[in-house]
Amino acid sequence: MMFSNVLKSEWLKLKHSKVVFIVLASPVLATIIGLFSTMHVPEHQWLGTITTMILAHSAIFLPLLTGVFAALICRHEHSGGSWKQVLTLPVSRLQIYFAKFIVILFLLTLTQTAFLIATWVAGTLKGFSDPFPFVNVLMSVGVGWLACLPLIALQLWLATMLTSFAGPSVVNVMLTFPAVIIANSPLFGPLYPWAHPLLGMTQALSYSLGGDAGFLDSAVTFYVVMISSLALFTVVGSVHFQRREWV
Amino acid sequence: MGNQTYLLETNGLTKTYKGAKVVNGLSLQLEEGEIYGFLGPNGAGKTTTIRMLLGLIKPAKGRVTVFGKDLSKERITILKQIGSLVESPSYYPHLTGKDNLETLRKILQVPKSRIAEVLEMVRLTKMADRKVKEYSLGMKQRLGLAASLLGSPKLLILDEPTNGLDPAGMIYIRELIKQLPVKYGMTVLLSSHLLSEIDQVATKVGIIAKGEMIFQDQIDVLREKASRKLHVQMNDWETGQKVLSRHGIETARHDNWLTMPNQPDGKIAEIVKELVYSGLDIYRVSEEIASLEDIFLNLTKGEETL
Ligand SMILES: Nc1ncnc2c1ncn2[C@@H]1O[C@H](COP(=O)(O)OP(=O)(O)O)[C@@H](O)[C@H]1O
Ligand SMILES: [Mg+2]
């Protein structure tokens, strides 16, 4: 059976699920915050507004979204009792697991794209005349996307392990709020996955502009932690999914 | 090597939960074209067995062979030809009935027209475009049945399929299941805690109690067990028992009654004559007709050995 068929099936399940509101929530909020931002960076008309928006989007909403997406994608299997139906289809369990993973990645891509557009909208509405720093925001959005991967892997594991919608979300919320504080520590920030979206997005923006936001002692630590936690959570989550008993 | 004549076969299937064997050494054989009634009281282990047949849970011991293949090795190949409905129906409440089936069809890769066909089979055509959260429990159950039929499976495994249906729905579904082997060449295993359900559709019966298979044979064999019994009341049952045993008739005693399988008229006359010649006083001779239901109850209570 083709993996793409499993993907299409997962995608269909999102119909009528109002997921579009969740995808757009953070970019819309960030736009509003951006419009009222008074942060001003000399020599760069766009930078203050974009930075404010990135902070709002990446510190809280982005880590929370990973949990919401993961919970959403498993929600109806839990509540409608359809794990047993999905898992008696002639496809491997890993295909089901990774189809869900990829759908979450796709939703995250939509959110990040919407955020990119949101920064342009906010600046344009404020009447900025300088050219929109597209490449810089794109870099930030892209690294932010990467920085969410370990969290998604973790959240998908939790969402398939705990048979409730609320459980993983509560865990996620509790671990997200300290992220802002922990991100301020150059030592601990890179070690804490919930701080990664913030670190990734701010750092990428400033690097692309030739500066350093100063959140990171070592970009290497950041990437090593990111890749190894992604690998760890993916392996543990998918192995657990494959081995567990479905009752 | 699995026995090729069986479509589905288990050997010594065992499942343990917290040290308790909820399914214990179960051996089940299902031949092609049969409707196998898997009967047992609530908590007997039917659903647990069915989950093992579908690879949803792993047996602690034992093997499942389907279509001559080992389930633990070729699960996906086997599942291609199985349709199933386990316990409560599965559904996506925010999707229409049609879209619910479409999520499965995309993976099963059957023609789109098959969705309308199976909806028609379970009489849900009118509800096809309504969201499933508006369905009654019976409709959800029928949707589940439609889902199990979607891939035109060779083997259909249905766990208490008439649960939640109203009497008319039950009769309709029962008739539908009966026709599956004839019309579509399917083989069916269906579980129930009600003998009446099984009695009306099954060709073969397996009875499970406390995790163990206590009876497995053609339904006619079970029906024969429902045949009459003969009770004879007398003054000295010990002598009576000896006399009858000499004639090859084993009896059970209750007070001063002796109970034996029903006999032809001539044999009964002979028995009575023998007892009287042995100097016994015969008080009463009566016959009892046990229903299938009685037999099932007796079997599952373990009061009668087979
Ligand atoms: N996941 C589980 N954990 C512990 N015990 C279970 C589990 N599933 C079933 N059981 C127990 O196994 C026994 C058989 O259950 P089940 O197979 O559902 O019976 P049936 O379907 O015949 O009513 C019951 O005593 C039940 O409590
Ligand atoms: Mg059951």
Coordinates of C-alpha atoms and ligand atoms in Angstrom, one line a residue:
Chain A
M1 CA 0.0 0.0 0.0
M2 CA 1.3 3.4 -0.9
F3 CA 2.3 5.8 1.8
S4 CA 0.7 8.7 -0.1
N5 CA -2.7 6.9 0.2
V6 CA -2.2 6.9 4.0
L7 CA -1.3 10.6 3.9
K8 CA -4.4 11.4 1.8
S9 CA -6.5 9.5 4.3
E10 CA -5.1 11.5 7.2
W11 CA -5.6 14.7 5.4
L12 CA -9.2 13.9 4.8
K13 CA -9.8 13.5 8.5
L14 CA -9.0 17.2 9.0
K15 CA -12.0 18.2 6.9
H16 CA -14.5 20.3 9.0
S17 CA -12.0 20.2 11.9
K18 CA -11.6 24.0 12.0
V19 CA -7.8 23.4 11.9
V20 CA -7.5 26.6 9.8
F21 CA -8.3 28.7 12.8
I22 CA -5.5 27.1 14.8
V23 CA -3.1 27.5 11.9
L24 CA -3.9 31.2 11.6
A25 CA -4.3 32.1 15.3
S26 CA -0.7 32.9 16.1
P27 CA 0.1 34.9 12.9
V28 CA -3.1 37.0 13.4
L29 CA -2.3 37.7 17.0
A30 CA 1.3 38.5 16.1
T31 CA 0.1 41.0 13.4
I32 CA -2.0 42.8 16.0
I33 CA 0.9 42.9 18.4
G34 CA 3.2 44.1 15.5
L35 CA 0.8 46.9 14.7
F36 CA 1.1 48.3 18.2
S37 CA 4.8 47.7 18.6
T38 CA 6.7 50.8 19.4
M39 CA 10.1 49.1 19.3
H40 CA 12.3 51.0 16.9
V41 CA 15.7 50.0 15.6
P42 CA 17.7 52.9 14.1
E43 CA 18.8 52.4 10.5
H44 CA 16.2 49.6 10.0
Q45 CA 12.5 50.5 9.5
W46 CA 11.2 46.9 9.6
L47 CA 13.3 45.3 12.3
G48 CA 11.6 46.5 15.5
T49 CA 8.1 45.4 14.3
I50 CA 9.4 42.0 13.0
T51 CA 11.4 41.3 16.2
T52 CA 8.3 42.0 18.4
M53 CA 6.2 39.7 16.2
I54 CA 8.8 37.0 16.3
L55 CA 9.0 37.1 20.1
A56 CA 5.3 36.9 20.5
H57 CA 5.0 34.1 18.0
S58 CA 7.9 31.9 18.9
A59 CA 8.1 32.2 22.7
I60 CA 4.7 30.9 23.6
F61 CA 2.5 30.1 20.6
L62 CA 4.8 28.0 18.5
P63 CA 5.7 25.5 21.3
L64 CA 2.0 25.3 22.3
L65 CA 1.0 24.8 18.7
T66 CA 3.1 21.7 18.3
G67 CA 1.1 20.1 21.2
V68 CA -2.2 21.3 19.8
F69 CA -1.5 19.9 16.3
A70 CA -0.4 16.6 17.7
A71 CA -3.4 16.3 20.0
L72 CA -5.7 17.3 17.1
I73 CA -4.3 14.7 14.8
C74 CA -5.0 11.9 17.2
R75 CA -8.1 13.3 18.8
H76 CA -10.7 11.4 16.9
E77 CA -8.9 8.1 17.0
H78 CA -9.1 8.4 20.8
S79 CA -12.6 9.7 21.1
G80 CA -14.3 7.8 18.3
G81 CA -12.5 4.6 19.1
S82 CA -11.0 4.3 15.7
W83 CA -7.4 3.3 16.4
K84 CA -8.6 -0.3 16.1
Q85 CA -10.1 0.5 12.7
V86 CA -7.0 2.3 11.4
L87 CA -4.7 -0.4 12.7
T88 CA -6.5 -3.3 11.1
L89 CA -6.1 -1.7 7.7
P90 CA -3.4 -3.4 5.6
V91 CA -0.7 -0.8 6.3
S92 CA 2.2 -0.9 8.7
R93 CA 1.8 0.9 12.0
L94 CA 4.9 3.0 11.1
Q95 CA 3.2 4.3 8.0
I96 CA 0.3 5.5 10.1
Y97 CA 2.6 7.1 12.6
F98 CA 4.7 8.9 10.1
A99 CA 1.6 10.0 8.0
K100 CA 0.4 11.8 11.2
F101 CA 3.9 13.2 11.7
I102 CA 4.0 14.6 8.2
V103 CA 0.5 16.1 8.4
I104 CA 1.6 18.0 11.5
L105 CA 4.7 19.2 9.7
F106 CA 2.5 20.4 6.9
L107 CA 0.3 22.3 9.4
L108 CA 3.4 23.9 10.9
T109 CA 4.5 24.9 7.4
L110 CA 1.2 26.7 6.9
T111 CA 1.5 28.5 10.2
Q112 CA 5.1 29.6 9.5
T113 CA 4.1 30.7 6.0
A114 CA 1.1 32.7 7.4
F115 CA 3.5 34.3 9.9
L116 CA 5.9 35.3 7.1
I117 CA 2.9 37.0 5.3
A118 CA 1.8 38.5 8.6
T119 CA 5.1 40.4 9.1
W120 CA 4.7 41.9 5.6
V121 CA 1.1 42.8 6.3
A122 CA 1.9 44.5 9.6
G123 CA 4.7 46.6 8.2
T124 CA 2.8 47.5 5.1
L125 CA -0.2 48.6 7.2
K126 CA 2.2 50.7 9.2
G127 CA 3.3 52.4 5.9
F128 CA 7.0 51.2 5.9
S129 CA 8.6 52.4 2.7
D130 CA 11.8 50.3 2.9
P131 CA 11.8 47.0 1.0
F132 CA 10.5 44.1 3.0
P133 CA 13.4 42.0 4.3
F134 CA 12.0 38.8 2.8
V135 CA 15.1 36.7 3.0
N136 CA 15.8 37.5 6.6
V137 CA 12.3 36.7 7.7
L138 CA 12.3 33.5 5.6
M139 CA 15.5 32.4 7.4
S140 CA 13.9 33.0 10.7
V141 CA 10.7 31.2 9.8
G142 CA 12.7 28.3 8.4
V143 CA 14.9 27.8 11.4
G144 CA 11.8 28.2 13.6
W145 CA 10.3 25.4 11.7
L146 CA 13.3 23.2 12.3
A147 CA 13.4 24.1 15.9
C148 CA 9.8 22.8 16.3
L149 CA 10.6 19.3 15.0
P150 CA 11.8 17.8 18.3
L151 CA 8.8 19.1 20.1
I152 CA 6.5 17.7 17.4
A153 CA 8.2 14.3 17.8
L154 CA 7.7 14.4 21.5
Q155 CA 4.2 15.6 21.4
L156 CA 3.2 13.0 18.9
W157 CA 4.7 10.3 21.1
L158 CA 2.7 11.7 24.1
A159 CA -0.5 12.1 22.0
T160 CA -0.4 8.5 20.9
M161 CA 0.7 7.1 24.3
L162 CA -1.8 8.9 26.5
T163 CA -5.3 8.1 25.3
S164 CA -6.7 11.6 26.0
F165 CA -6.8 14.9 24.3
A166 CA -6.1 16.9 27.4
G167 CA -3.1 15.0 28.9
P168 CA -0.4 15.9 26.4
S169 CA -1.6 19.5 26.1
V170 CA -1.4 20.1 29.8
V171 CA 2.1 18.7 29.9
N172 CA 3.0 20.9 27.0
V173 CA 1.6 24.1 28.5
M174 CA 3.4 23.5 31.8
L175 CA 6.7 23.1 30.0
T176 CA 6.2 26.0 27.6
F177 CA 5.9 28.8 30.1
P178 CA 9.4 28.5 31.7
A179 CA 10.8 28.5 28.1
V180 CA 11.0 32.3 28.0
I181 CA 13.1 32.4 31.1
I182 CA 15.2 29.5 30.2
A183 CA 15.8 30.9 26.7
N184 CA 17.6 33.8 28.4
S185 CA 20.3 31.5 29.7
P186 CA 22.9 31.0 27.1
L187 CA 23.9 27.8 28.9
F188 CA 20.5 26.1 29.4
G189 CA 18.5 27.6 26.6
P190 CA 20.0 25.3 23.9
L191 CA 19.3 22.3 26.1
Y192 CA 15.6 23.0 26.5
P193 CA 13.5 22.0 23.5
W194 CA 10.7 24.3 24.5
A195 CA 13.0 27.3 24.2
H196 CA 14.2 26.2 20.7
P197 CA 11.6 27.9 18.6
L198 CA 12.3 31.3 20.3
L199 CA 16.1 30.8 20.1
G200 CA 16.0 29.5 16.5
M201 CA 13.8 32.3 15.2
T202 CA 15.5 35.2 16.9
Q203 CA 19.0 34.0 16.3
A204 CA 18.4 33.2 12.6
L205 CA 17.0 36.7 12.0
S206 CA 19.9 38.4 13.6
Y207 CA 22.5 36.2 11.9
S208 CA 20.9 36.9 8.6
L209 CA 21.3 40.6 9.3
G210 CA 24.9 40.1 10.2
G211 CA 24.4 40.4 14.0
D212 CA 24.0 38.2 17.0
A213 CA 20.9 38.3 19.2
G214 CA 23.0 37.0 22.0
F215 CA 20.8 34.2 23.1
L216 CA 23.2 31.5 22.1
D217 CA 26.7 30.7 23.4
S218 CA 27.1 28.1 20.9
A219 CA 25.0 27.4 17.8
V220 CA 26.6 23.9 17.7
T221 CA 25.0 23.0 21.0
F222 CA 21.7 24.2 19.7
Y223 CA 21.9 22.1 16.6
V224 CA 23.3 19.0 18.3
V225 CA 20.5 19.1 20.9
M226 CA 17.9 19.7 18.2
I227 CA 18.9 16.8 16.0
S228 CA 19.6 14.4 18.8
S229 CA 16.3 15.1 20.6
L230 CA 14.4 14.9 17.3
A231 CA 16.0 11.5 16.7
L232 CA 15.4 10.3 20.3
F233 CA 11.7 11.3 20.4
T234 CA 11.0 10.0 16.9
V235 CA 12.5 6.6 17.6
V236 CA 11.0 6.2 21.1
G237 CA 7.6 7.4 19.9
S238 CA 7.4 5.3 16.8
V239 CA 8.7 2.2 18.5
H240 CA 6.2 2.6 21.3
F241 CA 3.4 3.1 18.7
Q242 CA 4.4 0.0 16.9
R243 CA 4.7 -2.2 19.9
R244 CA 1.8 -1.1 22.1
E245 CA -1.3 -3.1 22.6
W246 CA -4.4 -1.6 21.0
V247 CA -7.5 -2.3 23.1
Chain B
M1 CA 2.7 -25.8 8.7
G2 CA -0.9 -24.7 9.2
N3 CA -3.6 -27.0 8.1
Q4 CA -4.5 -25.7 4.7
T5 CA -8.1 -26.7 4.9
Y6 CA -8.8 -24.1 7.6
L7 CA -9.3 -20.5 6.6
L8 CA -8.5 -19.4 10.2
E9 CA -7.0 -21.5 12.9
T10 CA -5.6 -20.8 16.4
N11 CA -3.5 -23.1 18.4
G12 CA -3.2 -22.8 22.2
L13 CA -4.0 -19.1 22.0
T14 CA -3.4 -17.5 25.5
K15 CA -3.6 -13.9 26.8
T16 CA -2.7 -12.9 30.3
Y17 CA -3.8 -9.7 32.0
K18 CA -2.3 -9.1 35.5
G19 CA -1.5 -12.7 35.9
A20 CA -5.0 -13.9 35.0
K21 CA -5.5 -15.9 31.8
V22 CA -8.4 -14.2 30.2
V23 CA -8.0 -16.4 27.1
N24 CA -6.6 -19.8 27.9
G25 CA -5.2 -22.3 25.3
L26 CA -7.9 -21.5 22.8
S27 CA -8.0 -23.6 19.7
L28 CA -10.4 -22.4 17.1
Q29 CA -10.9 -23.7 13.6
L30 CA -12.9 -21.9 10.9
E31 CA -13.5 -23.4 7.4
E32 CA -14.2 -21.4 4.3
G33 CA -17.8 -20.5 3.7
E34 CA -18.8 -21.0 7.3
I35 CA -20.6 -18.6 9.6
Y36 CA -18.8 -19.3 12.9
G37 CA -20.8 -18.2 15.9
F38 CA -18.4 -17.3 18.7
L39 CA -20.5 -17.5 21.8
G40 CA -19.8 -16.8 25.4
P41 CA -21.1 -14.7 28.4
N42 CA -19.8 -11.2 29.0
G43 CA -16.2 -11.2 30.1
A44 CA -15.6 -14.7 28.6
G45 CA -12.7 -13.4 26.4
K46 CA -14.4 -13.0 23.0
T47 CA -13.2 -9.5 22.3
T48 CA -9.7 -10.3 23.6
T49 CA -9.6 -13.3 21.3
I50 CA -10.8 -11.2 18.3
R51 CA -8.1 -8.6 19.0
M52 CA -5.5 -11.3 18.8
L53 CA -7.0 -12.6 15.6
L54 CA -6.5 -9.1 14.1
G55 CA -3.0 -8.5 15.5
L56 CA -4.2 -5.5 17.7
I57 CA -2.7 -7.3 20.7
K58 CA -0.1 -10.0 21.0
P59 CA -0.8 -13.4 22.5
A60 CA 1.2 -14.5 25.5
K61 CA 1.3 -17.9 23.9
G62 CA -0.1 -19.7 20.9
R63 CA -0.4 -19.0 17.2
V64 CA -2.9 -17.6 14.8
T65 CA -2.9 -18.9 11.2
V66 CA -5.1 -17.2 8.6
F67 CA -5.3 -18.1 4.9
G68 CA -2.5 -20.6 5.8
K69 CA -0.2 -17.8 6.8
D70 CA 1.3 -17.0 10.2
L71 CA -0.3 -13.8 11.5
S72 CA 2.8 -12.7 13.5
K73 CA 4.8 -12.8 10.3
E74 CA 2.4 -11.7 7.5
R75 CA 0.0 -9.5 9.3
I76 CA -0.4 -6.9 6.5
T77 CA -0.9 -9.5 3.7
I78 CA -3.5 -11.2 5.8
L79 CA -5.3 -7.9 6.8
K80 CA -5.8 -7.1 3.1
Q81 CA -8.5 -9.8 3.0
I82 CA -10.1 -9.2 6.4
G83 CA -12.9 -6.9 7.3
S84 CA -13.6 -6.3 11.0
L85 CA -15.8 -4.6 13.5
V86 CA -14.4 -4.8 17.1
E87 CA -16.6 -4.0 20.1
S88 CA -18.0 -0.4 19.9
P89 CA -18.1 1.1 16.4
S90 CA -15.3 3.3 15.2
Y91 CA -16.1 6.6 13.5
Y92 CA -15.0 10.2 12.9
P93 CA -18.0 12.2 14.3
H94 CA -17.2 15.4 12.4
L95 CA -17.2 13.7 9.0
T96 CA -20.1 12.4 7.0
G97 CA -20.8 8.7 6.7
K98 CA -19.5 8.8 3.2
D99 CA -16.3 10.6 4.2
N100 CA -15.8 8.2 7.0
L101 CA -15.7 5.4 4.5
E102 CA -13.6 7.5 2.2
T103 CA -10.8 7.6 4.8
L104 CA -10.7 3.9 4.6
R105 CA -11.2 3.6 0.8
K106 CA -8.2 5.8 0.1
I107 CA -6.0 3.1 1.8
L108 CA -7.9 0.0 0.6
Q109 CA -7.9 1.4 -3.0
V110 CA -11.3 0.0 -4.0
P111 CA -13.4 1.9 -6.6
K112 CA -15.4 4.9 -5.3
S113 CA -18.6 3.2 -6.3
R114 CA -18.0 0.6 -3.5
I115 CA -18.9 3.2 -0.9
A116 CA -22.4 3.6 -2.3
E117 CA -22.7 -0.2 -2.5
V118 CA -21.8 -0.9 1.1
L119 CA -24.0 2.0 2.4
E120 CA -26.9 0.5 0.4
M121 CA -26.1 -3.0 1.9
V122 CA -26.6 -1.6 5.5
R123 CA -29.4 0.8 4.5
L124 CA -27.6 4.0 5.2
T125 CA -27.8 5.5 1.8
K126 CA -30.1 8.3 3.0
M127 CA -27.8 9.2 5.8
A128 CA -24.6 9.1 3.7
D129 CA -24.1 12.9 3.6
R130 CA -25.0 13.6 7.2
K131 CA -22.3 13.9 9.8
V132 CA -21.8 10.8 11.9
K133 CA -22.3 12.7 15.2
E134 CA -26.0 12.9 14.2
Y135 CA -26.2 9.1 13.8
S136 CA -27.9 6.9 16.4
L137 CA -25.9 4.1 18.0
G138 CA -27.6 1.7 15.6
M139 CA -26.6 3.7 12.6
K140 CA -23.0 4.0 13.8
Q141 CA -23.0 0.2 14.2
R142 CA -24.3 -0.2 10.6
L143 CA -21.7 2.2 9.4
G144 CA -19.1 0.1 11.1
L145 CA -20.5 -2.9 9.3
A146 CA -20.3 -1.0 6.0
A147 CA -16.7 -0.2 6.8
S148 CA -15.9 -3.8 7.4
L149 CA -17.4 -4.8 4.1
L150 CA -15.7 -2.0 2.1
G151 CA -12.7 -4.0 1.0
S152 CA -14.8 -7.0 -0.1
P153 CA -12.9 -9.2 2.3
K154 CA -12.6 -13.0 2.2
L155 CA -13.0 -13.1 6.0
L156 CA -15.3 -10.9 8.0
I157 CA -14.7 -10.7 11.8
L158 CA -17.6 -9.1 13.7
D159 CA -17.6 -8.6 17.4
E160 CA -21.2 -8.4 18.7
P161 CA -22.4 -6.8 15.5
T162 CA -26.0 -6.4 16.5
N163 CA -25.2 -4.4 19.7
G164 CA -27.2 -1.2 19.8
L165 CA -29.5 -2.1 17.0
D166 CA -33.3 -2.0 17.3
P167 CA -35.2 -5.3 16.7
A168 CA -35.9 -4.5 13.1
G169 CA -32.3 -3.5 12.5
M170 CA -31.2 -6.8 14.2
I171 CA -33.3 -8.9 11.9
Y172 CA -32.1 -7.0 8.8
I173 CA -28.4 -7.4 9.8
R174 CA -28.8 -11.0 10.6
E175 CA -30.3 -11.7 7.2
L176 CA -27.5 -9.7 5.6
I177 CA -24.9 -11.7 7.4
K178 CA -26.6 -15.0 6.4
Q179 CA -26.3 -14.0 2.7
L180 CA -22.6 -13.1 2.8
P181 CA -21.2 -16.6 2.2
V182 CA -23.7 -17.4 -0.5
K183 CA -23.7 -14.1 -2.4
Y184 CA -20.1 -13.0 -1.9
G185 CA -18.2 -16.1 -0.9
M186 CA -17.2 -14.5 2.4
T187 CA -16.5 -16.5 5.6
V188 CA -17.8 -14.9 8.8
L189 CA -16.8 -15.1 12.4
L190 CA -19.2 -13.4 14.6
S191 CA -19.3 -13.2 18.4
S192 CA -22.3 -12.8 20.7
H193 CA -23.3 -13.3 24.2
L194 CA -26.8 -14.3 23.1
L195 CA -27.4 -17.8 21.9
S196 CA -30.5 -16.7 20.0
E197 CA -28.3 -14.5 17.8
I198 CA -25.9 -17.3 16.9
D199 CA -28.6 -19.9 16.6
Q200 CA -30.2 -18.0 13.8
V201 CA -27.2 -17.4 11.6
A202 CA -24.3 -19.7 12.5
T203 CA -23.4 -23.0 10.8
K204 CA -20.7 -23.7 13.4
V205 CA -20.5 -22.7 17.0
G206 CA -17.6 -22.2 19.4
I207 CA -18.5 -21.6 23.0
I208 CA -16.1 -19.8 25.2
A209 CA -16.3 -19.5 29.0
K210 CA -13.7 -18.0 31.3
G211 CA -11.3 -17.9 28.5
E212 CA -11.6 -21.5 27.5
M213 CA -13.3 -23.1 24.5
I214 CA -15.8 -25.6 26.0
F215 CA -17.6 -26.6 22.9
Q216 CA -16.8 -26.3 19.2
D217 CA -18.8 -28.1 16.5
Q218 CA -21.5 -27.8 13.9
I219 CA -24.6 -26.1 15.3
D220 CA -26.6 -29.3 14.6
V221 CA -24.5 -31.1 17.2
L222 CA -25.4 -28.5 19.7
R223 CA -29.1 -28.8 18.8
E224 CA -28.9 -32.6 19.4
K225 CA -27.8 -31.9 22.9
A226 CA -31.1 -30.0 23.2
S227 CA -32.9 -33.3 22.8
R228 CA -35.0 -34.7 25.5
K229 CA -33.9 -36.3 28.7
L230 CA -35.6 -39.1 30.6
H231 CA -36.2 -38.9 34.4
V232 CA -37.2 -42.0 36.4
Q233 CA -38.1 -41.8 40.1
M234 CA -37.9 -45.0 42.2
N235 CA -37.5 -46.2 45.8
D236 CA -33.9 -47.5 45.5
W237 CA -31.8 -45.5 43.1
E238 CA -28.5 -47.3 43.8
T239 CA -29.9 -50.6 42.6
G240 CA -31.6 -48.8 39.7
Q241 CA -28.3 -47.3 38.6
K242 CA -26.5 -50.7 38.7
V243 CA -29.3 -52.3 36.7
L244 CA -29.2 -49.6 34.0
S245 CA -25.5 -49.5 33.9
R246 CA -25.5 -53.2 33.0
H247 CA -27.7 -52.2 30.0
G248 CA -25.1 -49.6 29.0
I249 CA -27.1 -46.6 30.2
E250 CA -25.2 -44.1 32.3
T251 CA -27.4 -42.1 34.7
A252 CA -27.1 -39.1 36.9
R253 CA -28.9 -38.9 40.2
H254 CA -31.0 -36.2 41.8
D255 CA -32.7 -37.2 45.1
N256 CA -34.3 -40.5 44.1
W257 CA -34.6 -39.5 40.5
L258 CA -32.3 -41.0 37.8
T259 CA -31.7 -39.0 34.7
M260 CA -30.5 -40.4 31.4
P261 CA -30.5 -39.4 27.7
N262 CA -33.8 -39.9 26.0
Q263 CA -34.4 -43.4 24.6
P264 CA -36.6 -44.8 21.9
D265 CA -40.0 -46.1 23.0
G266 CA -39.0 -49.8 22.9
K267 CA -36.0 -49.1 25.0
I268 CA -38.0 -47.2 27.6
A269 CA -40.4 -50.1 27.9
E270 CA -37.4 -52.4 28.4
I271 CA -35.8 -50.2 31.0
V272 CA -39.0 -50.0 33.0
K273 CA -39.5 -53.8 32.8
E274 CA -35.9 -54.5 33.9
L275 CA -36.3 -52.1 36.9
V276 CA -39.5 -53.7 38.0
Y277 CA -38.1 -57.2 37.6
S278 CA -35.3 -56.2 39.9
G279 CA -37.8 -55.5 42.5
L280 CA -37.8 -51.7 42.4
D281 CA -40.9 -49.5 42.9
I282 CA -41.2 -47.1 40.0
Y283 CA -43.0 -43.9 41.0
R284 CA -42.8 -41.7 38.0
V285 CA -41.3 -41.7 34.5
S286 CA -41.1 -38.3 32.9
E287 CA -39.3 -36.5 30.0
E288 CA -37.7 -33.1 29.9
I289 CA -37.1 -31.0 26.9
A290 CA -34.1 -28.8 27.3
S291 CA -33.8 -25.7 25.1
L292 CA -30.6 -24.6 23.5
E293 CA -30.6 -21.8 26.0
D294 CA -30.6 -24.2 28.9
I295 CA -27.7 -26.1 27.3
F296 CA -25.7 -22.9 26.8
L297 CA -26.3 -21.9 30.4
N298 CA -25.3 -25.2 31.7
L299 CA -22.2 -25.3 29.5
T300 CA -21.1 -21.9 30.6
K301 CA -21.8 -22.5 34.2
G302 CA -19.6 -25.6 34.0
E303 CA -22.3 -27.7 35.5
E304 CA -22.2 -30.2 32.7
T305 CA -19.1 -31.9 31.3
L306 CA -19.0 -32.6 27.6
Ligands
LIG1 N1 -6.9 -4.3 28.6 C1 -7.3 -5.1 29.6 N2 -6.7 -5.1 30.8 C2 -7.1 -5.9 31.8 N3 -8.1 -6.8 31.7 C3 -8.7 -6.9 30.6 C4 -8.4 -6.1 29.4 N4 -9.2 -6.4 28.4 C5 -10.0 -7.3 28.9 N5 -9.8 -7.6 30.1 C6 -10.5 -8.7 30.9 O1 -10.5 -9.9 30.2 C7 -11.7 -10.5 30.4 C8 -12.3 -10.8 29.0 O2 -12.7 -9.6 28.4 P1 -13.3 -9.6 27.0 O3 -12.4 -10.2 26.0 O4 -13.7 -8.1 26.7 O5 -14.7 -10.4 27.1 P2 -16.0 -10.5 26.2 O6 -15.7 -9.8 24.9 O7 -16.2 -12.0 26.0 O8 -17.1 -9.9 26.9 C9 -12.6 -9.7 31.2 O9 -12.5 -10.2 32.5 C10 -11.9 -8.3 31.2 O10 -12.1 -7.6 32.4
MG2 MG -16.7 -8.1 24.1

